[in-house]
PDB file of C-alpha atoms in Angstrom:
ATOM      1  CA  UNK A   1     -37.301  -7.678   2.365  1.00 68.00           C
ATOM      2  CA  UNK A   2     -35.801 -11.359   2.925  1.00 75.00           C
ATOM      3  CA  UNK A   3     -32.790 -10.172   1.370  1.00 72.00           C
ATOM      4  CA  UNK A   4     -32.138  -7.824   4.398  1.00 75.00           C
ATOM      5  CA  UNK A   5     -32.291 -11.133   7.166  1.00 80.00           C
ATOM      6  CA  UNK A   6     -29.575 -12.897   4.563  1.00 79.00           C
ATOM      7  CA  UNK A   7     -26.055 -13.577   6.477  1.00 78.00           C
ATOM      8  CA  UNK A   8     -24.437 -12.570   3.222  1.00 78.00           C
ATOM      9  CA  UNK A   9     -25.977  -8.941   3.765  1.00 82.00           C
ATOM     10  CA  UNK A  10     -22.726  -7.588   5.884  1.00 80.00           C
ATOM     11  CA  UNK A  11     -20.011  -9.133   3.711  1.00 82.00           C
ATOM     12  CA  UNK A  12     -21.722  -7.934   0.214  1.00 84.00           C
ATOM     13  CA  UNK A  13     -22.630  -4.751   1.597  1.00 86.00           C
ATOM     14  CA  UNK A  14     -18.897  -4.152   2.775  1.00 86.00           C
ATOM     15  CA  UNK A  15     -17.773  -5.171  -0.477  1.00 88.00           C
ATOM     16  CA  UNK A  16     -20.127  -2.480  -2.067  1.00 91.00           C
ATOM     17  CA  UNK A  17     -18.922  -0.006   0.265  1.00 92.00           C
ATOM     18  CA  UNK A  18     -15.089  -0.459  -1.068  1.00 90.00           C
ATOM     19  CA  UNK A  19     -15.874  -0.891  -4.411  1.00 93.00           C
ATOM     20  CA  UNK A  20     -17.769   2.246  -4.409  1.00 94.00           C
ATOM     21  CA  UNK A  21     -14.315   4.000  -2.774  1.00 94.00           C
ATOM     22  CA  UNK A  22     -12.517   2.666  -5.352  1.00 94.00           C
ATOM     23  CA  UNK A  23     -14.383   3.870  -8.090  1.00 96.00           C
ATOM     24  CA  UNK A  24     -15.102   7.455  -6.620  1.00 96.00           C
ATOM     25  CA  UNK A  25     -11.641   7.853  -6.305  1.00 94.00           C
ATOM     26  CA  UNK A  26     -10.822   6.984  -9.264  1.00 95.00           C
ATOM     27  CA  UNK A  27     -13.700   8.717 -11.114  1.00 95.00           C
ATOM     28  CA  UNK A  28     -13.048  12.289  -8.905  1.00 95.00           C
ATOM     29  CA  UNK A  29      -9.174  11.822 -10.291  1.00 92.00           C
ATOM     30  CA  UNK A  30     -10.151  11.727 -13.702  1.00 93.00           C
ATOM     31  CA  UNK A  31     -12.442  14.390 -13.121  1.00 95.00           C
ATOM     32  CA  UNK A  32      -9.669  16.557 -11.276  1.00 91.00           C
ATOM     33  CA  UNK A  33      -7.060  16.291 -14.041  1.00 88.00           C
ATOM     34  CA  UNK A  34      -9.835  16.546 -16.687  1.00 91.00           C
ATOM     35  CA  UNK A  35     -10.545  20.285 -15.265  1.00 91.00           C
ATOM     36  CA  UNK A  36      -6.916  21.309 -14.854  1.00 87.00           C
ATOM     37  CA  UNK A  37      -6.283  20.443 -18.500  1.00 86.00           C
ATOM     38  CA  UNK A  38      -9.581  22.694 -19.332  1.00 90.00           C
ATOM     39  CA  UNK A  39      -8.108  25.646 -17.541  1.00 88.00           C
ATOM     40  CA  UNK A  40      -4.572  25.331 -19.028  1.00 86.00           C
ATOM     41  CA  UNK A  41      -6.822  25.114 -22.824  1.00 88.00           C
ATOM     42  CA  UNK A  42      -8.505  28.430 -21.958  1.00 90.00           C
ATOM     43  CA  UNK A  43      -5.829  30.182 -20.656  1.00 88.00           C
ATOM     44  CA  UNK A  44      -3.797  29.481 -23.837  1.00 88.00           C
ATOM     45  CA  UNK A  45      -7.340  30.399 -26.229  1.00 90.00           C
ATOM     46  CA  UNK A  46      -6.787  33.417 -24.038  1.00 89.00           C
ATOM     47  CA  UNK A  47      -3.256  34.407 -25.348  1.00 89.00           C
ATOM     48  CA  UNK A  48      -1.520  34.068 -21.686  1.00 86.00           C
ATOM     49  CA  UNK A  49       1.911  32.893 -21.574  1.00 87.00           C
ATOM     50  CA  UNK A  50       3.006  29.523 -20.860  1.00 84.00           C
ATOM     51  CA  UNK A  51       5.318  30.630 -18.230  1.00 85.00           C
ATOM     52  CA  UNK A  52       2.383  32.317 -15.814  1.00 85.00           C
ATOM     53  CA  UNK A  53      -0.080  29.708 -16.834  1.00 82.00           C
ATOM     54  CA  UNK A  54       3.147  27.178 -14.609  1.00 83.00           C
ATOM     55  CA  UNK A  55       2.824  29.542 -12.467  1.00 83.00           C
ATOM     56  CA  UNK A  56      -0.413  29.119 -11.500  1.00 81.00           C
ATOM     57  CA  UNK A  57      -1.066  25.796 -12.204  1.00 79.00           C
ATOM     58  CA  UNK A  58       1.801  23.726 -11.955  1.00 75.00           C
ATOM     59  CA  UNK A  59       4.075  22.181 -14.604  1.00 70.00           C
ATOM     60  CA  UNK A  60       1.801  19.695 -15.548  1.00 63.00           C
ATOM     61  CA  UNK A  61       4.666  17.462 -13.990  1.00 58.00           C
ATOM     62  CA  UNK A  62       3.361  16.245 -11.161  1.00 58.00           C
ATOM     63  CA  UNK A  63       1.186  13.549 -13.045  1.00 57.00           C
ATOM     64  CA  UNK A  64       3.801  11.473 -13.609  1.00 62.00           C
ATOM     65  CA  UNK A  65       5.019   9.256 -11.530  1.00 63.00           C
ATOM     66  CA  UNK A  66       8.708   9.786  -9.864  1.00 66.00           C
ATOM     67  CA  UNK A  67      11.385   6.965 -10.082  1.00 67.00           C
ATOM     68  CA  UNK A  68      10.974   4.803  -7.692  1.00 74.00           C
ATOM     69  CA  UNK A  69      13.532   4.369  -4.512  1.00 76.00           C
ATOM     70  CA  UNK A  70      15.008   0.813  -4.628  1.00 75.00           C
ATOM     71  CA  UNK A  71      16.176   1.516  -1.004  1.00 79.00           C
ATOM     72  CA  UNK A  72      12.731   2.831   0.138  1.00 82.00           C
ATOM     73  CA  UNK A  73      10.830  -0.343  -1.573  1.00 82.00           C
ATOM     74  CA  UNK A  74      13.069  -2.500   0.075  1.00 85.00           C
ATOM     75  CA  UNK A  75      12.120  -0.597   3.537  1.00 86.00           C
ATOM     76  CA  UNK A  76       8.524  -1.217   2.492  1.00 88.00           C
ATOM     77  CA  UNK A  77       8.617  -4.499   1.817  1.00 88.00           C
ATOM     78  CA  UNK A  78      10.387  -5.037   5.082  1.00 91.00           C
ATOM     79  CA  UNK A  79       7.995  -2.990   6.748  1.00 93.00           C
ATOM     80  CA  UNK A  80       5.312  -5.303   5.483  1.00 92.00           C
ATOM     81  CA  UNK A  81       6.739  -8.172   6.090  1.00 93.00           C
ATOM     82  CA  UNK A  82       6.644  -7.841   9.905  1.00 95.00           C
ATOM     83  CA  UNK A  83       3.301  -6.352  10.146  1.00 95.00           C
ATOM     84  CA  UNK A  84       1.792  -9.033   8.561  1.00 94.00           C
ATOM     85  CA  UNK A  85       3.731 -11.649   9.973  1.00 95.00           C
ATOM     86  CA  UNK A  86       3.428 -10.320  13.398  1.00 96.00           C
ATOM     87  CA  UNK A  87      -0.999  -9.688  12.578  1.00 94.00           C
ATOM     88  CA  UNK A  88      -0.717 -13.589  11.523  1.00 94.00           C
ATOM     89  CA  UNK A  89       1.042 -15.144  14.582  1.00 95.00           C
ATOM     90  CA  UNK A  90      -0.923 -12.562  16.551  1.00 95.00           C
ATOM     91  CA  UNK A  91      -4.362 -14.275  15.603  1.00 93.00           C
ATOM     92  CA  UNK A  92      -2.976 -17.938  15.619  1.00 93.00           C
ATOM     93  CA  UNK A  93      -1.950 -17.158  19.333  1.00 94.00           C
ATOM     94  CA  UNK A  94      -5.176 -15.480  20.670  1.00 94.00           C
ATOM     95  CA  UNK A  95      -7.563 -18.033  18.956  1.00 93.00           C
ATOM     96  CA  UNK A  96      -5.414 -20.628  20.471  1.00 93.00           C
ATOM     97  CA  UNK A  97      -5.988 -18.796  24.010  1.00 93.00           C
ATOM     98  CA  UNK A  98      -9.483 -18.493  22.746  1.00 92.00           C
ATOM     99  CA  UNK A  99      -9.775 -22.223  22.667  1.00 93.00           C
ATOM    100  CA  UNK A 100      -7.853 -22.741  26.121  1.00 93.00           C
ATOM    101  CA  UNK A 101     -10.210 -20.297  28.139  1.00 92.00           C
ATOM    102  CA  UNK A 102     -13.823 -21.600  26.541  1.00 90.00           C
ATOM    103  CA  UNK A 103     -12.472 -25.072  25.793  1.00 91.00           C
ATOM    104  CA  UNK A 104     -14.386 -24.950  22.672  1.00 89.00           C
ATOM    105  CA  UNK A 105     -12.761 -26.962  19.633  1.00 89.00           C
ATOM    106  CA  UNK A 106     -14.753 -25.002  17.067  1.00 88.00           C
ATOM    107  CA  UNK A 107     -13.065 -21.744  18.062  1.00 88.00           C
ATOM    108  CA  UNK A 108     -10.092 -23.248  17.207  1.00 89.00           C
ATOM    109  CA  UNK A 109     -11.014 -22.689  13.229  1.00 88.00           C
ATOM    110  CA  UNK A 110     -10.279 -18.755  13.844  1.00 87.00           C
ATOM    111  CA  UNK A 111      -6.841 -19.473  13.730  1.00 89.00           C
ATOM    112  CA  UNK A 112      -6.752 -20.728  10.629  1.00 89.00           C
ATOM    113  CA  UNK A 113      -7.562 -17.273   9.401  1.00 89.00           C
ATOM    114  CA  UNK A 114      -4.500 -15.943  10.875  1.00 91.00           C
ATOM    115  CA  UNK A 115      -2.090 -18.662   8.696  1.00 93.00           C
ATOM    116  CA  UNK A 116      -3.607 -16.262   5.669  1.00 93.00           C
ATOM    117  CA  UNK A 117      -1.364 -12.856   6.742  1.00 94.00           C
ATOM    118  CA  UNK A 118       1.066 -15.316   8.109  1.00 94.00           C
ATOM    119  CA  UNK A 119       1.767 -16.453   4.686  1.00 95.00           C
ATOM    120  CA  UNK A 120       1.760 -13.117   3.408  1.00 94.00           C
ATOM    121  CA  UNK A 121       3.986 -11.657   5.603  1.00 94.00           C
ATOM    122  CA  UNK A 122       6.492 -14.524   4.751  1.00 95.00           C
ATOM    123  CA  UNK A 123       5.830 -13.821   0.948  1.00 94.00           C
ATOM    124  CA  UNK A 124       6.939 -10.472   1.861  1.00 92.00           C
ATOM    125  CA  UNK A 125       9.966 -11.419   3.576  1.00 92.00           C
ATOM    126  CA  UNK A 126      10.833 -13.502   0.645  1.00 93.00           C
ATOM    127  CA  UNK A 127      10.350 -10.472  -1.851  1.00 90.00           C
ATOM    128  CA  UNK A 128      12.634  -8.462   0.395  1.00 90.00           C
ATOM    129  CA  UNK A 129      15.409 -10.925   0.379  1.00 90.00           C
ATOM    130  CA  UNK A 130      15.190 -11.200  -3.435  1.00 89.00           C
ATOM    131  CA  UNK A 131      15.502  -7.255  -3.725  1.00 86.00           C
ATOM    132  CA  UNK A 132      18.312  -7.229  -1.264  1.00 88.00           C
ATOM    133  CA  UNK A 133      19.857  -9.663  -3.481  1.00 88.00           C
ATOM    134  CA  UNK A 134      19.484  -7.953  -6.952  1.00 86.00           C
ATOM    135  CA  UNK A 135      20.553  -4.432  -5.443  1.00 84.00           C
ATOM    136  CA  UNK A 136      23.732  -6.168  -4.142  1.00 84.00           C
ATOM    137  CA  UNK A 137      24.155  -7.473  -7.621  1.00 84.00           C
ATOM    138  CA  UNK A 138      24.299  -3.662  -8.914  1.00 79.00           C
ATOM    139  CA  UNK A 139      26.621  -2.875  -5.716  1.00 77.00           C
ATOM    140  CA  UNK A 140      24.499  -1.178  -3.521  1.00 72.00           C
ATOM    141  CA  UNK A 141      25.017  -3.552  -0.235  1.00 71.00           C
ATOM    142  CA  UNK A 142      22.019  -3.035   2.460  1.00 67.00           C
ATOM    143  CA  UNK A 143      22.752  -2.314   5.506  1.00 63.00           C
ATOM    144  CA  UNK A 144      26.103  -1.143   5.196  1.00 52.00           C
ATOM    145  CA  UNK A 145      27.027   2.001   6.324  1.00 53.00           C
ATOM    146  CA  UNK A 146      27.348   5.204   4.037  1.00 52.00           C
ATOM    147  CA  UNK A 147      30.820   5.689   3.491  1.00 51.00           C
ATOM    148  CA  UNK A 148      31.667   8.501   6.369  1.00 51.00           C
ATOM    149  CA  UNK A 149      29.161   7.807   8.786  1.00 51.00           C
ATOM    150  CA  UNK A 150      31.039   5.224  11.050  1.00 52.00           C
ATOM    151  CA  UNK A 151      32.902   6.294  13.876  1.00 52.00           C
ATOM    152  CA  UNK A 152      36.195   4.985  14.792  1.00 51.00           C
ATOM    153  CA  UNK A 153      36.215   4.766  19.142  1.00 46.00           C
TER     154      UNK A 153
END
């Protein structure tokens, strides 16, 4: 029962607690498409036709993956850019607050941890600039406007 007074017991735990989500997830997807194929067997051992058998359960299309949007990738790297940017600065600035309210030094090492999202976020913003770069390469320019949509005053 020592194990349970460890300080390691609330990080491993947590860790446990995603990896189990991860796996369940991925286990109850296998499991999902693993019954859908069994119905579509028996309902062709059963001599019903292919077209009500997509009628009741689909195409069978929706497994695969759709083509990405280099437009909407862009938007989410964006998108991720400036939360994470904005999370990092946020936690540099309030431990630094931290540290001028309790005049603690030590408190001072909890902004450190926001210089990891910080990073992140400007990873991000460098992954959006290279997309923007390569799509302009093809011709699509973004932020221009669609052809149509700008109005002449």
């Amino acid at each position: 029962m020592d194990f349970l007074m460890s300080p390691f017991i609330v990080p491993v735990a947590g860790c446990a607690v995603g990896a189990v989500a991860i796996i369940s997830g991925i286990w109850f997807e296998s499991q999902k498409r693993a019954i859908k194929s069994q119905e579509r067997m028996t309902m062709i051992a059963r001599g019903m036709p292919i077209d009500e058998i997509e009628k009741l359960l689909g195409a069978g299309d929706e497994e695969k993956p759709s083509p990405k949007d280099p437009l909407r990738s862009l938007g989410n790297a964006r998108r991720a850019a400036i939360v994470l940017v904005s999370v990092g600065l946020g936690l540099v600035v309030f431990f630094i607050a931290l540290y001028l309210i309790l005049q603690e030094r030590d408190v001072l090492a909890g902004a450190a941890a926001g210089i990891i999202p910080l990073a992140i976020g400007i990873g991000f913003f460098v992954d959006y600039n290279l997309q923007r770069r390569e799509l302009s390469r093809f011709g699509l320019e973004v932020g221009a406007e669609p052809p149509g949509t700008r109005v002449d005053r």
